[in-house]
Amino acid sequence: MLAVEVSHIAKTFDDKVVVNDLSFSVARGEMFGLIGPNGAGKTTTIRMMMDIIKPDSGEVTILGEKLSEATKNKLGYLPEERGLYRKLGVLDSIIYLASLKGMDRRSAEEKANELLNQTGMLPHKGKKIEELSRGMGQIIQFIVGIIHDPELVVLDEPFAGLDPVNTELLKSMLAELRNQGKALVLSTHQMNEIEELCDRILMINHGCSVLYGNLAEIKSRYRSNSVLLEFEGELGEVAGVTGKRTHKGYTELMLDGKTTPQQVLAHLVSRGIVINRFEIATPPLNEIFLRVVGKAHE
Amino acid sequence: MNKTLLILRHEFRHTVKRRGFIVMTVIVPLIALLIIGAFQLVSGIARPTVEATTIGYVDELGGFQQYTSQGYIELVRFDTPDDATDALVRGDINEYFVIPSDYISTGVINRYTLEKQLAASPAITTAINNFLTSNLLAGKVPEATIARIEAPLNLVTTRLTETGAVAPEQGGYGNLIIPFVFGILLALSIIFSSTYLLQGLAEEKENRLIEILLSSVSARQLLTGKVLGIGAAGLVQVAVWVISAPLLLNLASSSIGGFISTIQLPADFIVLAVVYFILGYLLFSVISASIGAVSSNSREGQQLIGVFTIPLLIPLWFTSLLMFLPDNPVWVFFTIFPLSAPVEVIMRLGVADIPVWQLVASIAVLVLSIIGILFLTIRIFRTYLLMYGKRPGIGEVLRCLRSG
């Protein structure tokens, strides 16, 4: 059973098409990236998934059924712009919102303490939300999103506003959730941020799908047929290499299309060149996006 | 636990812990206490100023010798106006009057005083009046009759029920005070409670908490829980006031006395006050919720809700008209019109009886309005709660109602 199945959803606000015929699915145990520039329709798509707004057309199936009271309890959500009851205490906020997900008070408190401890927020549990920093509030919201052990977690721009330490913490917690078999949907406009995390992606622009599928596959499809090389000594002429570009600390070798990277490597090794790094160049998501969107404009 | 109940409990706790709520609940009985205390203080200072007054008179007609002691006012006879003037200037008397020889035909009495004043004080007028009447009638009618002629009417009204028994509720000015005060309190309580609801919604909308809530519960559960939770808090407030009222009245009647001691708080008044608080609050809360959904921030929402609170307050503006024209058909309109009904009914109860059919009609219209607006609110709630920063036009709302 798929965690999320979205088929042909569309939404129009004030004659402006925000989401246009979007279809995708997310499997359990998968980290799925919903990426695109600002205003591409990511948040609207997520809100339709969460049953916060209704799509004009199309269907959303969550955990095998249409979203209902019971399925809402198996769902965790971190909205894009974040806030909590400013005057309420940290622990009370977490327990109240967890209880709305069907948790009883005792187990909510137990789990809250555990998660607060894990995120290093335990010393702040007696504070009011308004006394916390922005990043701390975001951690609390993340806890709220996962405390009830949801089967599907949807995070809208989860890393925005976090410092590097907390970003790493969040990434490791997300990886742990995936290993537990949860389905995760991450939405972000900072495409490179989730490159290392996601198994599959949906890239959207102006409400339309522009790229969809396995991230590694997509990257190899948009590979620029070059290798990145860090070496010691003199490179000289290499067979099958049509051009060289020198970057800071490494050199990019353009291949002629008939030669494979393996042949180039074998050639270099046979010449006794000391190689510190040899990497098949894959373009970052940013670049792929620009190429795809650029093509669409042509 | 049911999610609606969870929201209800959360909103109730959140509201009763608010500083504004606690202040409102406690301050009303406190102000009443303060007024009673101030009254005692003022009356304690005021009494000693009632000191003996001496009035001189010159009897040119003759026969005015008796009854010179009228309460704390003493009358002293002078032979000529000049003697009286000397005494007045010396300060022996406070003022004097002359009974001219043609008094019987003209009724004119000339009064002389050093004070600059508009007219003689009622106490002095009454004293002179009684002095003249008593002397004119002396010897002609019995003593007891003189007293009756001076004060012929001491009206004691008793209201009977249809069976002829003495009615438990007796009416009178004293009984207007409580409904009037309660009308104000009811209006305040309804306005405050619906403002809390509006602020709460606006806060959740501004900080996007609404998205987390709606991904956990349905819009219907959220609205129901909020409306009932804040309403329960408002009811606690009204209950505190209702319970403290008899205690305060006891205190007041023992110190102020007079007509306050005639005030009664009949059971059906309390029941109607609670019923109309609940209905009035529900009506205003569903209106607040729909306004909260369409307005972009709490300030804008409060301006909009202001339009709806005007009819609620109208009965308070027309209190004096209601007192003198209690049977005017316009009150029937305000009794049945849902926005003004809560306050109007409570105030009319103090002035006159409200026919049962009017109460039934008023409650029925209120209940129907609440259901109708609730239905519309749930429809626009979802659509507009998530449209941040931009308030939809009226046409757009209507379009949404038709399609949503």
XYZ file of C-alpha atoms in Angstrom, chain B residues 47-307:
261
model
C -26.502 63.606 57.381
C -24.975 66.084 59.890
C -25.507 68.946 57.398
C -29.218 68.595 58.062
C -29.146 71.109 60.914
C -31.896 72.985 62.570
C -33.237 75.869 60.519
C -35.084 78.845 61.887
C -37.512 80.714 59.681
C -39.096 83.956 60.658
C -42.586 85.075 59.652
C -44.728 88.199 59.888
C -48.428 87.550 60.268
C -50.303 90.533 58.792
C -53.470 88.514 58.314
C -53.613 87.067 61.836
C -54.399 83.623 63.219
C -51.107 81.924 62.375
C -49.776 81.070 65.829
C -49.772 77.314 66.127
C -47.754 74.525 64.522
C -44.473 76.516 64.588
C -42.419 73.355 64.798
C -42.244 71.581 61.445
C -39.719 68.801 61.757
C -36.286 70.317 62.146
C -37.550 73.687 60.940
C -38.627 76.145 63.627
C -40.881 79.092 62.802
C -40.517 82.315 64.803
C -43.066 85.093 64.684
C -42.057 88.757 64.223
C -44.309 91.749 64.591
C -43.053 93.801 61.668
C -41.035 93.093 58.516
C -38.313 95.478 59.841
C -37.816 93.355 62.993
C -37.597 90.275 60.829
C -35.052 91.932 58.500
C -32.879 92.920 61.498
C -32.974 89.346 62.788
C -32.095 88.027 59.321
C -29.135 90.387 59.006
C -27.961 89.480 62.530
C -28.140 85.830 61.559
C -30.743 84.867 64.163
C -32.943 83.441 61.416
C -32.103 81.887 58.038
C -34.950 83.593 56.172
C -38.428 84.959 56.739
C -41.749 85.278 54.961
C -44.709 87.641 55.196
C -48.334 86.539 55.201
C -50.053 89.617 53.699
C -53.542 90.653 54.769
C -54.990 89.718 51.368
C -53.428 86.216 51.546
C -56.782 84.391 51.562
C -57.803 85.908 48.221
C -54.367 85.874 46.478
C -52.396 83.024 48.097
C -49.251 85.164 47.763
C -46.533 84.724 50.389
C -43.490 87.010 50.214
C -40.245 85.279 51.122
C -36.977 87.070 52.027
C -33.577 85.454 52.122
C -29.870 86.340 51.938
C -29.080 83.311 49.817
C -28.805 83.409 46.060
C -30.980 80.568 44.923
C -33.357 79.483 42.190
C -36.165 78.506 44.469
C -36.827 77.558 48.052
C -35.684 74.064 48.960
C -38.382 71.369 48.949
C -37.977 70.881 52.712
C -38.677 74.558 53.386
C -41.552 74.712 50.909
C -43.135 71.694 52.565
C -42.634 73.171 56.034
C -44.267 76.495 55.079
C -47.028 74.662 53.238
C -47.878 72.501 56.235
C -47.625 75.449 58.624
C -50.153 77.419 56.557
C -52.528 74.477 56.007
C -52.489 73.474 59.655
C -53.215 76.994 60.887
C -55.939 77.577 58.303
C -57.713 74.381 59.299
C -57.049 74.577 63.046
C -60.274 74.214 64.986
C -62.360 73.657 61.868
C -61.502 69.963 61.269
C -60.138 67.237 63.557
C -56.377 67.057 64.103
C -56.072 63.713 62.275
C -57.835 65.111 59.238
C -55.298 67.944 59.060
C -52.495 65.410 58.821
C -54.346 63.622 55.994
C -54.977 66.832 54.077
C -51.262 67.583 54.252
C -50.348 64.128 52.895
C -53.462 62.571 51.413
C -51.779 59.870 49.341
C -49.452 57.115 50.538
C -49.774 54.731 47.604
C -49.060 51.078 48.384
C -49.487 48.932 45.251
C -49.834 45.190 45.405
C -49.745 43.145 42.257
C -52.064 40.152 42.146
C -51.830 37.065 39.998
C -54.726 35.896 37.859
C -55.942 33.677 40.696
C -56.179 36.674 42.981
C -53.212 35.750 45.153
C -50.395 38.210 45.855
C -47.878 37.927 43.011
C -44.354 36.901 44.022
C -42.871 39.655 41.865
C -44.116 43.130 42.677
C -42.582 45.452 40.047
C -41.595 49.059 40.672
C -38.539 51.174 39.925
C -36.292 49.049 42.110
C -36.909 46.130 39.814
C -35.669 48.071 36.792
C -32.204 48.455 38.304
C -31.296 44.779 38.237
C -32.455 44.128 34.658
C -30.685 47.286 33.529
C -27.434 46.339 35.216
C -27.795 42.809 33.923
C -28.535 44.065 30.425
C -25.208 45.915 30.446
C -23.350 42.944 31.919
C -24.925 40.535 29.464
C -23.960 42.736 26.533
C -20.410 43.111 27.881
C -20.049 39.421 28.523
C -21.325 38.486 25.066
C -19.050 41.036 23.407
C -15.995 39.963 25.414
C -16.553 36.262 24.825
C -17.020 36.642 21.103
C -13.977 38.901 20.977
C -11.923 36.170 22.667
C -13.128 33.766 20.007
C -12.251 36.208 17.260
C -8.804 36.904 18.722
C -8.122 33.200 19.184
C -8.999 32.445 15.587
C -7.013 35.403 14.315
C -3.998 34.310 16.380
C -4.153 30.768 15.073
C -4.572 32.120 11.590
C -1.690 34.563 11.885
C 0.763 32.010 13.291
C -0.471 29.233 10.988
C -1.310 26.970 13.919
C -4.620 26.542 12.173
C -2.907 24.278 9.647
C -1.684 21.907 12.335
C -5.122 21.959 13.952
C -6.927 21.279 10.694
C -4.541 18.438 9.885
C -5.632 16.872 13.199
C -9.337 17.711 13.442
C -12.119 18.799 11.108
C -13.253 22.413 10.756
C -16.547 21.468 12.401
C -14.821 19.949 15.443
C -12.516 22.930 15.748
C -15.363 25.467 15.564
C -17.665 23.550 17.901
C -14.934 23.021 20.481
C -13.873 26.659 20.411
C -17.397 28.098 20.556
C -18.474 25.833 23.426
C -15.207 26.185 25.357
C -15.191 29.973 25.343
C -18.964 30.003 25.880
C -18.598 27.845 28.990
C -16.060 30.335 30.322
C -18.494 33.193 29.643
C -21.221 31.257 31.438
C -18.983 30.904 34.481
C -18.555 34.671 34.428
C -22.307 35.287 34.256
C -22.836 32.697 37.009
C -20.379 34.494 39.284
C -22.291 37.737 38.762
C -25.703 36.127 39.265
C -24.574 34.418 42.464
C -22.936 37.525 43.850
C -25.998 39.692 43.051
C -28.263 38.566 45.969
C -25.382 38.915 48.436
C -24.598 42.401 47.189
C -28.292 43.331 47.250
C -28.551 42.253 50.886
C -25.568 44.367 51.711
C -26.953 47.280 49.717
C -30.444 47.193 51.204
C -29.072 47.108 54.726
C -26.910 50.154 54.124
C -28.779 52.116 51.471
C -32.256 50.892 52.296
C -35.176 52.578 50.602
C -36.242 51.260 47.270
C -33.275 48.879 46.954
C -34.853 46.709 49.623
C -37.874 46.280 47.335
C -35.712 44.650 44.628
C -36.315 40.997 44.131
C -34.512 38.571 41.869
C -37.188 36.130 40.778
C -36.152 32.682 39.640
C -37.586 33.044 36.133
C -35.478 36.163 35.640
C -32.320 34.228 36.454
C -33.360 31.378 34.171
C -34.088 33.768 31.292
C -30.825 35.631 31.899
C -28.881 32.395 31.544
C -30.893 31.218 28.518
C -30.412 34.544 26.740
C -26.749 34.664 27.590
C -26.266 31.227 26.032
C -28.289 32.020 22.914
C -26.881 35.520 22.540
C -23.359 34.261 22.962
C -23.849 31.431 20.476
C -25.238 33.857 17.913
C -22.378 36.296 18.342
C -19.782 33.546 18.416
C -20.853 32.082 15.083
C -20.834 35.609 13.650
C -17.345 36.117 15.142
C -16.140 32.842 13.696
C -17.252 33.757 10.210
C -15.719 37.209 10.572
C -12.541 35.608 11.941
C -12.444 33.456 8.854
C -12.777 36.283 6.343
C -10.754 39.039 8.019
C -7.019 39.163 7.662
C -6.158 40.164 11.248
C -7.829 40.550 14.608
C -8.050 44.349 14.421
C -9.947 44.271 11.178
C -12.161 41.546 12.601
C -12.986 43.631 15.653
C -14.052 46.554 13.488
C -16.366 44.280 11.558
C -17.878 42.715 14.660
C -18.547 46.233 15.938
C -21.246 46.598 13.294
